[in-house]
Amino acid sequence: MKKRFAAAVLALVLLGTLCPPVSAEDSVYFTAVDERVLDLKDSTMPFWFGGYLYVAATVFRESGVGYSYNVVTQTLVLYDSSRSLVFNVSTGSGTTGQGDLYDHVCVTRGGVTFVAASPVASYFGRAYSNTPVNHGYLIRVKSASAVLPDSMFTDTASYQLDAKYQQYQKQSIADPTDINTGETEDPEVEDPASSGKSIYLCFLAEDAETVTAWLDALESQGSHAAFYFTEESLARSGDQLRRIAASGSAVGLLLGPGAGVRERLTAMNRTLFSEAGMKTRLVYGADGDAAALRAAGYCSLNPTIDRAEYGLGSSGAANTLLKQIGKRRGAVSVWLGSDVTAGALRAFLASAAEEEDRLPAMTETAF
């Protein structure tokens, strides 16, 4: 009975790890740095995402890479003496120390930020390996201090792996409600135990005074959104861009019609970096540009609901929007444009709170 219960508990853990389906007994991912096996926990267990195995960013801190996390700006920095990676935790986007967009996003789950293991290890001159072992797989990050090759290390560490696995099982059985079921910031996977849903509000940020009023309304409710800026508005919005980033909301780029998509987006990100020390892959483009945006490596917004034509100017409009959202399954992205009053936004946020809806910031992996 205990064995069946343990297997069931472990199966729940696997639902959200985004790993290939395997049996509950052989599915955990251990992590090790050099010759040291780290604790086995649901909160920090590696998982597959976007074709890469992701590990807790703190794994690289354990391997000697510099680690800095700013709670106010929601910024994670990994660095050594010659290079760095800067991640905007709220959007997932990353840049190199030279200001170039980094190809791999970070992912936050249950308050823990994860990064792509193999690319980040390579970037900082670490070796990475994924080795089958008893009970699952061993993810190992090796610095220049590592002595044992993987084959020898897995043999010598077998006792540690068994002990940590047994302890992991005991903790899972002792408190089966304290299991990370894999809920992430991916809005397409709603928590079935929650009565609300994730709503991703997206604004066109044109007028500074109006954007400030929107931010005040969002912050008063502890909510977030995404603010899309045009090429013209970026250069004059430095203070506002920094406030948006610090509040945990997201910044996107609004691209009008025209040629040279890649060049224009690169120039806009260059401006964004000079004004706020960040870059973004979130883009809302003109009709027909989606393929070009994807080819350029950007995340093109395709809103579930487009309210730009109707606006959000009254409490009645706010209630109508909430009803529209309620008819949709799963998470919903809403393009509001710029015709939104602060009063109507506050009314919408208050009603959404009563429905236990969540209003996180748009991320590159959201839709």
Tab-separated table of C-alpha atoms in Angstrom:
chain	number	residue	atom	x	y	z
A	1	MET	CA	0.000	0.000	0.000
A	2	LYS	CA	2.786	2.421	0.925
A	3	LYS	CA	4.620	1.647	-2.278
A	4	ARG	CA	1.505	2.313	-4.396
A	5	PHE	CA	0.861	5.544	-2.522
A	6	ALA	CA	4.449	6.697	-3.021
A	7	ALA	CA	4.207	5.982	-6.740
A	8	ALA	CA	0.977	7.967	-6.970
A	9	VAL	CA	2.509	10.901	-5.130
A	10	LEU	CA	5.534	10.871	-7.404
A	11	ALA	CA	3.298	10.694	-10.478
A	12	LEU	CA	1.651	13.938	-9.403
A	13	VAL	CA	5.052	15.568	-9.233
A	14	LEU	CA	5.742	14.527	-12.816
A	15	LEU	CA	2.634	16.103	-14.294
A	16	GLY	CA	4.261	19.505	-14.428
A	17	THR	CA	7.913	18.762	-15.018
A	18	LEU	CA	7.488	18.771	-18.810
A	19	CYS	CA	9.663	15.658	-19.004
A	20	PRO	CA	9.129	12.686	-21.308
A	21	PRO	CA	6.627	10.203	-19.839
A	22	VAL	CA	8.409	7.612	-17.748
A	23	SER	CA	7.476	5.404	-14.848
A	24	ALA	CA	7.074	7.028	-11.455
A	25	GLU	CA	9.859	4.950	-9.957
A	26	ASP	CA	12.443	6.129	-12.569
A	27	SER	CA	11.578	9.716	-13.195
A	28	VAL	CA	13.407	12.044	-10.846
A	29	TYR	CA	16.186	14.382	-11.939
A	30	PHE	CA	19.111	14.657	-9.552
A	31	THR	CA	21.542	17.572	-9.815
A	32	ALA	CA	25.218	17.608	-8.977
A	33	VAL	CA	27.997	20.170	-9.120
A	34	ASP	CA	31.499	18.745	-9.578
A	35	GLU	CA	31.636	15.916	-6.968
A	36	ARG	CA	28.709	17.122	-4.857
A	37	VAL	CA	25.122	15.859	-5.174
A	38	LEU	CA	22.591	18.567	-4.334
A	39	ASP	CA	19.411	17.975	-2.334
A	40	LEU	CA	16.507	16.419	-4.254
A	41	LYS	CA	13.475	18.712	-4.039
A	42	ASP	CA	10.351	19.255	-6.114
A	43	SER	CA	10.932	23.017	-6.024
A	44	THR	CA	14.364	22.784	-7.682
A	45	MET	CA	14.045	19.605	-9.760
A	46	PRO	CA	15.159	20.082	-13.394
A	47	PHE	CA	12.552	19.881	-16.146
A	48	TRP	CA	12.369	19.970	-19.938
A	49	PHE	CA	11.289	23.203	-21.605
A	50	GLY	CA	11.610	24.295	-25.237
A	51	GLY	CA	13.862	21.362	-26.066
A	52	TYR	CA	16.322	22.050	-23.236
A	53	LEU	CA	16.667	20.728	-19.719
A	54	TYR	CA	16.294	23.598	-17.255
A	55	VAL	CA	17.979	23.702	-13.832
A	56	ALA	CA	17.645	26.125	-10.933
A	57	ALA	CA	19.895	29.120	-11.588
A	58	THR	CA	21.439	28.593	-8.156
A	59	VAL	CA	23.100	25.446	-9.532
A	60	PHE	CA	25.523	27.718	-11.373
A	61	ARG	CA	26.157	29.692	-8.207
A	62	GLU	CA	27.176	26.398	-6.635
A	63	SER	CA	29.611	25.889	-9.528
A	64	GLY	CA	31.377	29.196	-8.859
A	65	VAL	CA	29.498	31.468	-11.255
A	66	GLY	CA	28.630	34.851	-9.745
A	67	TYR	CA	24.955	35.176	-8.859
A	68	SER	CA	22.932	38.315	-8.116
A	69	TYR	CA	19.170	38.687	-7.798
A	70	ASN	CA	17.450	42.071	-7.406
A	71	VAL	CA	13.942	41.682	-5.979
A	72	VAL	CA	12.955	45.267	-6.804
A	73	THR	CA	13.904	45.168	-10.496
A	74	GLN	CA	13.180	41.438	-10.871
A	75	THR	CA	16.612	40.987	-12.422
A	76	LEU	CA	18.849	37.919	-12.219
A	77	VAL	CA	22.512	38.265	-13.183
A	78	LEU	CA	24.932	35.384	-13.701
A	79	TYR	CA	28.532	36.464	-14.239
A	80	ASP	CA	32.225	35.706	-14.041
A	81	SER	CA	35.312	37.829	-14.642
A	82	SER	CA	34.784	38.120	-18.391
A	83	ARG	CA	31.106	37.621	-19.226
A	84	SER	CA	27.577	37.934	-17.860
A	85	LEU	CA	23.959	37.033	-18.537
A	86	VAL	CA	21.192	39.367	-17.385
A	87	PHE	CA	17.653	37.956	-17.136
A	88	ASN	CA	14.458	39.921	-16.646
A	89	VAL	CA	12.625	37.450	-14.413
A	90	SER	CA	9.188	38.981	-15.055
A	91	THR	CA	9.446	38.567	-18.842
A	92	GLY	CA	11.944	35.710	-19.029
A	93	SER	CA	14.096	37.541	-21.573
A	94	GLY	CA	17.864	37.675	-21.250
A	95	THR	CA	20.775	39.701	-22.591
A	96	THR	CA	24.515	39.171	-22.664
A	97	GLY	CA	27.002	41.541	-21.084
A	98	GLN	CA	27.384	43.154	-24.508
A	99	GLY	CA	23.666	43.963	-24.626
A	100	ASP	CA	22.767	41.323	-27.221
A	101	LEU	CA	19.579	39.300	-26.803
A	102	TYR	CA	20.287	35.899	-25.284
A	103	ASP	CA	18.742	32.986	-27.133
A	104	HIS	CA	17.302	31.174	-24.105
A	105	VAL	CA	14.701	32.532	-21.690
A	106	CYS	CA	14.603	31.929	-17.957
A	107	VAL	CA	11.509	30.294	-16.446
A	108	THR	CA	10.147	30.919	-12.949
A	109	ARG	CA	8.207	28.178	-11.149
A	110	GLY	CA	7.040	28.433	-7.580
A	111	GLY	CA	9.345	31.387	-6.918
A	112	VAL	CA	12.436	29.554	-8.245
A	113	THR	CA	14.110	30.800	-11.437
A	114	PHE	CA	15.438	28.167	-13.845
A	115	VAL	CA	17.811	28.538	-16.803
A	116	ALA	CA	18.713	26.285	-19.737
A	117	ALA	CA	21.410	23.974	-18.348
A	118	SER	CA	23.497	23.114	-21.394
A	119	PRO	CA	23.673	26.583	-23.059
A	120	VAL	CA	24.384	28.430	-19.809
A	121	ALA	CA	27.028	25.897	-18.797
A	122	SER	CA	28.720	26.317	-22.164
A	123	TYR	CA	28.521	30.118	-21.920
A	124	PHE	CA	30.425	30.114	-18.624
A	125	GLY	CA	32.920	27.435	-19.605
A	126	ARG	CA	31.294	24.666	-17.567
A	127	ALA	CA	30.729	21.102	-18.742
A	128	TYR	CA	27.233	19.619	-18.657
A	129	SER	CA	26.069	16.017	-18.696
A	130	ASN	CA	22.834	14.076	-18.372
A	131	THR	CA	23.429	10.493	-17.225
A	132	PRO	CA	20.850	7.723	-16.553
A	133	VAL	CA	21.099	6.489	-12.946
A	134	ASN	CA	18.944	4.499	-10.525
A	135	HIS	CA	15.580	6.230	-10.031
A	136	GLY	CA	16.052	8.623	-12.964
A	137	TYR	CA	18.784	10.878	-14.332
A	138	LEU	CA	21.744	12.784	-12.951
A	139	ILE	CA	22.278	16.312	-14.280
A	140	ARG	CA	25.846	17.342	-13.572
A	141	VAL	CA	27.511	20.737	-14.022
A	142	LYS	CA	31.293	20.590	-13.854
A	143	SER	CA	33.750	23.414	-13.318
A	144	ALA	CA	37.509	23.224	-13.753
A	145	SER	CA	37.643	21.865	-10.184
A	146	ALA	CA	35.861	18.623	-11.124
A	147	VAL	CA	38.095	15.551	-10.841
A	148	LEU	CA	36.058	12.431	-11.585
A	149	PRO	CA	34.655	11.641	-15.049
A	150	ASP	CA	30.899	11.047	-15.183
A	151	SER	CA	31.167	7.252	-15.354
A	152	MET	CA	33.302	7.091	-12.206
A	153	PHE	CA	31.321	9.760	-10.391
A	154	THR	CA	27.959	8.016	-10.880
A	155	ASP	CA	29.460	4.860	-9.352
A	156	THR	CA	30.963	6.614	-6.351
A	157	ALA	CA	27.851	8.731	-5.804
A	158	SER	CA	25.366	5.857	-6.003
A	159	TYR	CA	24.959	5.706	-2.220
A	160	GLN	CA	24.285	9.458	-2.051
A	161	LEU	CA	21.719	9.198	-4.853
A	162	ASP	CA	19.889	6.315	-3.152
A	163	ALA	CA	19.885	8.128	0.197
A	164	LYS	CA	18.555	11.373	-1.304
A	165	TYR	CA	15.912	9.493	-3.256
A	166	GLN	CA	14.696	7.672	-0.141
A	167	GLN	CA	14.569	10.935	1.802
A	168	TYR	CA	12.665	12.543	-1.075
A	169	GLN	CA	10.078	9.763	-1.017
A	170	LYS	CA	9.645	10.014	2.755
A	171	GLN	CA	9.056	13.760	2.553
A	172	SER	CA	6.532	13.340	-0.273
A	173	ILE	CA	4.558	10.728	1.673
A	174	ALA	CA	4.745	12.649	4.938
A	175	ASP	CA	3.277	15.790	3.339
A	176	PRO	CA	1.574	14.895	0.047
A	177	THR	CA	-0.052	18.344	-0.129
A	178	ASP	CA	3.361	20.013	-0.281
A	179	ILE	CA	4.070	18.732	-3.769
A	180	ASN	CA	4.993	21.005	-6.637
A	181	THR	CA	2.484	19.854	-9.245
A	182	GLY	CA	4.299	21.734	-11.911
A	183	GLU	CA	2.150	24.866	-12.111
A	184	THR	CA	4.210	27.479	-13.972
A	185	GLU	CA	3.667	30.880	-15.416
A	186	ASP	CA	2.544	29.257	-18.641
A	187	PRO	CA	-1.033	30.549	-18.939
A	188	GLU	CA	-2.239	27.649	-21.051
A	189	VAL	CA	-2.065	25.380	-18.013
A	190	GLU	CA	-4.633	26.568	-15.489
A	191	ASP	CA	-4.706	25.342	-11.929
A	192	PRO	CA	-7.821	23.153	-11.763
A	193	ALA	CA	-8.168	23.841	-8.050
A	194	SER	CA	-8.501	27.583	-8.692
A	195	SER	CA	-11.829	29.169	-9.522
A	196	GLY	CA	-10.156	31.955	-11.475
A	197	LYS	CA	-7.999	32.137	-14.570
A	198	SER	CA	-4.977	33.993	-15.862
A	199	ILE	CA	-5.753	37.212	-17.753
A	200	TYR	CA	-2.956	38.899	-19.696
A	201	LEU	CA	-3.809	42.560	-20.281
A	202	CYS	CA	-1.840	44.319	-23.048
A	203	PHE	CA	-1.823	48.092	-23.535
A	204	LEU	CA	-0.563	50.458	-26.208
A	205	ALA	CA	1.648	52.880	-24.265
A	206	GLU	CA	1.387	56.251	-26.030
A	207	ASP	CA	0.524	58.952	-23.503
A	208	ALA	CA	2.786	59.110	-20.432
A	209	GLU	CA	0.105	60.479	-18.104
A	210	THR	CA	-2.353	57.762	-19.095
A	211	VAL	CA	0.232	55.010	-18.681
A	212	THR	CA	1.048	56.335	-15.205
A	213	ALA	CA	-2.636	56.115	-14.259
A	214	TRP	CA	-2.790	52.529	-15.538
A	215	LEU	CA	0.295	51.595	-13.507
A	216	ASP	CA	-1.213	53.180	-10.376
A	217	ALA	CA	-4.400	51.142	-10.863
A	218	LEU	CA	-2.514	47.885	-11.443
A	219	GLU	CA	-0.190	48.357	-8.488
A	220	SER	CA	-3.113	49.156	-6.173
A	221	GLN	CA	-4.490	45.657	-6.914
A	222	GLY	CA	-1.139	43.850	-7.040
A	223	SER	CA	-1.754	43.134	-10.739
A	224	HIS	CA	0.520	43.201	-13.786
A	225	ALA	CA	0.199	43.763	-17.515
A	226	ALA	CA	2.246	44.268	-20.684
A	227	PHE	CA	2.894	47.726	-22.136
A	228	TYR	CA	3.743	47.916	-25.836
A	229	PHE	CA	5.721	50.953	-27.023
A	230	THR	CA	6.125	52.326	-30.536
A	231	GLU	CA	9.441	53.302	-32.056
A	232	GLU	CA	8.663	56.958	-31.368
A	233	SER	CA	7.559	56.540	-27.746
A	234	LEU	CA	10.512	54.475	-26.520
A	235	ALA	CA	13.101	57.259	-26.566
A	236	ARG	CA	10.994	59.614	-24.422
A	237	SER	CA	9.817	57.062	-21.840
A	238	GLY	CA	12.927	56.127	-19.877
A	239	ASP	CA	11.520	56.764	-16.376
A	240	GLN	CA	8.280	55.002	-17.224
A	241	LEU	CA	10.056	52.013	-18.753
A	242	ARG	CA	12.115	51.624	-15.599
A	243	ARG	CA	8.995	51.846	-13.436
A	244	ILE	CA	7.228	49.178	-15.514
A	245	ALA	CA	10.183	46.822	-15.193
A	246	ALA	CA	10.508	47.452	-11.443
A	247	SER	CA	6.782	46.838	-10.889
A	248	GLY	CA	6.970	43.371	-12.438
A	249	SER	CA	4.983	44.243	-15.555
A	250	ALA	CA	6.329	43.594	-19.053
A	251	VAL	CA	7.512	45.837	-21.876
A	252	GLY	CA	6.767	44.982	-25.498
A	253	LEU	CA	7.452	46.568	-28.860
A	254	LEU	CA	4.675	47.717	-31.187
A	255	LEU	CA	5.787	47.503	-34.797
A	256	GLY	CA	3.925	49.436	-37.463
A	257	PRO	CA	3.812	48.534	-41.174
A	258	GLY	CA	7.025	48.739	-43.123
A	259	ALA	CA	10.061	46.830	-44.317
A	260	GLY	CA	13.189	45.921	-42.382
A	261	VAL	CA	11.493	44.149	-39.493
A	262	ARG	CA	14.667	42.717	-37.999
A	263	GLU	CA	16.604	45.975	-38.258
A	264	ARG	CA	13.801	48.053	-36.750
A	265	LEU	CA	13.316	45.688	-33.827
A	266	THR	CA	17.057	45.623	-33.180
A	267	ALA	CA	17.101	49.413	-33.125
A	268	MET	CA	14.085	49.519	-30.774
A	269	ASN	CA	15.730	47.063	-28.386
A	270	ARG	CA	18.906	49.125	-28.509
A	271	THR	CA	16.875	52.159	-27.440
A	272	LEU	CA	15.098	50.147	-24.739
A	273	PHE	CA	18.413	48.944	-23.359
A	274	SER	CA	19.881	52.454	-23.271
A	275	GLU	CA	16.794	53.830	-21.516
A	276	ALA	CA	16.028	51.016	-19.055
A	277	GLY	CA	18.863	48.473	-19.168
A	278	MET	CA	16.670	45.739	-20.621
A	279	LYS	CA	15.589	44.159	-23.900
A	280	THR	CA	12.457	42.290	-24.902
A	281	ARG	CA	11.230	39.744	-27.440
A	282	LEU	CA	7.559	40.656	-26.966
A	283	VAL	CA	6.209	42.256	-30.135
A	284	TYR	CA	2.821	43.253	-31.491
A	285	GLY	CA	3.203	43.653	-35.240
A	286	ALA	CA	1.187	44.810	-38.192
A	287	ASP	CA	-0.971	42.331	-40.115
A	288	GLY	CA	1.103	39.896	-42.119
A	289	ASP	CA	4.274	40.416	-40.084
A	290	ALA	CA	3.876	37.443	-37.714
A	291	ALA	CA	6.032	35.108	-39.806
A	292	ALA	CA	8.764	37.712	-40.132
A	293	LEU	CA	8.673	38.336	-36.398
A	294	ARG	CA	9.032	34.641	-35.600
A	295	ALA	CA	11.869	34.378	-38.112
A	296	ALA	CA	13.604	37.233	-36.316
A	297	GLY	CA	13.327	35.347	-33.017
A	298	TYR	CA	10.524	37.378	-31.445
A	299	CYS	CA	7.283	36.419	-29.691
A	300	SER	CA	4.385	37.927	-31.633
A	301	LEU	CA	1.224	38.748	-29.691
A	302	ASN	CA	-1.936	37.145	-31.067
A	303	PRO	CA	-4.565	38.287	-28.560
A	304	THR	CA	-7.444	36.044	-27.614
A	305	ILE	CA	-9.655	39.150	-27.365
A	306	ASP	CA	-9.057	42.425	-29.222
A	307	ARG	CA	-10.815	45.313	-27.449
A	308	ALA	CA	-8.947	48.173	-29.130
A	309	GLU	CA	-11.924	49.109	-31.318
A	310	TYR	CA	-14.317	49.326	-28.362
A	311	GLY	CA	-12.009	50.581	-25.658
A	312	LEU	CA	-12.554	50.332	-21.936
A	313	GLY	CA	-14.108	53.573	-20.842
A	314	SER	CA	-16.723	52.663	-18.247
A	315	SER	CA	-17.589	50.155	-15.555
A	316	GLY	CA	-20.162	48.704	-17.953
A	317	ALA	CA	-17.455	48.055	-20.530
A	318	ALA	CA	-15.327	46.476	-17.812
A	319	ASN	CA	-18.135	44.087	-16.892
A	320	THR	CA	-18.691	43.235	-20.566
A	321	LEU	CA	-15.012	42.394	-20.979
A	322	LEU	CA	-15.031	40.204	-17.890
A	323	LYS	CA	-18.020	38.289	-19.286
A	324	GLN	CA	-16.193	37.830	-22.604
A	325	ILE	CA	-13.202	36.448	-20.752
A	326	GLY	CA	-15.407	34.132	-18.702
A	327	LYS	CA	-16.652	32.450	-21.880
A	328	ARG	CA	-13.121	31.503	-22.923
A	329	ARG	CA	-11.361	28.350	-21.837
A	330	GLY	CA	-7.977	28.587	-20.153
A	331	ALA	CA	-5.860	31.694	-20.010
A	332	VAL	CA	-6.838	34.760	-22.021
A	333	SER	CA	-4.764	37.536	-23.564
A	334	VAL	CA	-6.529	40.863	-24.139
A	335	TRP	CA	-5.336	43.674	-26.401
A	336	LEU	CA	-6.808	46.875	-24.946
A	337	GLY	CA	-5.015	49.424	-27.091
A	338	SER	CA	-4.863	52.911	-25.590
A	339	ASP	CA	-8.541	53.871	-25.145
A	340	VAL	CA	-8.727	52.813	-21.498
A	341	THR	CA	-9.637	55.028	-18.566
A	342	ALA	CA	-8.086	54.491	-15.149
A	343	GLY	CA	-11.535	54.274	-13.554
A	344	ALA	CA	-12.714	51.533	-15.897
A	345	LEU	CA	-9.466	49.641	-15.397
A	346	ARG	CA	-9.875	49.803	-11.617
A	347	ALA	CA	-13.449	48.526	-11.949
A	348	PHE	CA	-12.260	45.640	-14.113
A	349	LEU	CA	-9.438	44.729	-11.711
A	350	ALA	CA	-11.790	44.790	-8.727
A	351	SER	CA	-14.284	42.511	-10.477
A	352	ALA	CA	-11.522	40.163	-11.610
A	353	ALA	CA	-10.281	39.941	-8.026
A	354	GLU	CA	-13.762	38.911	-6.890
A	355	GLU	CA	-13.639	36.113	-9.477
A	356	GLU	CA	-10.211	35.106	-8.129
A	357	ASP	CA	-8.667	35.774	-11.532
A	358	ARG	CA	-4.920	36.357	-11.799
A	359	LEU	CA	-3.348	39.181	-13.811
A	360	PRO	CA	0.313	38.318	-14.420
A	361	ALA	CA	2.639	40.011	-16.899
A	362	MET	CA	2.854	38.616	-20.410
A	363	THR	CA	5.894	36.404	-20.965
A	364	GLU	CA	7.547	35.023	-24.072
A	365	THR	CA	6.238	31.550	-23.260
A	366	ALA	CA	2.700	32.619	-22.392
A	367	PHE	CA	0.953	31.820	-25.681
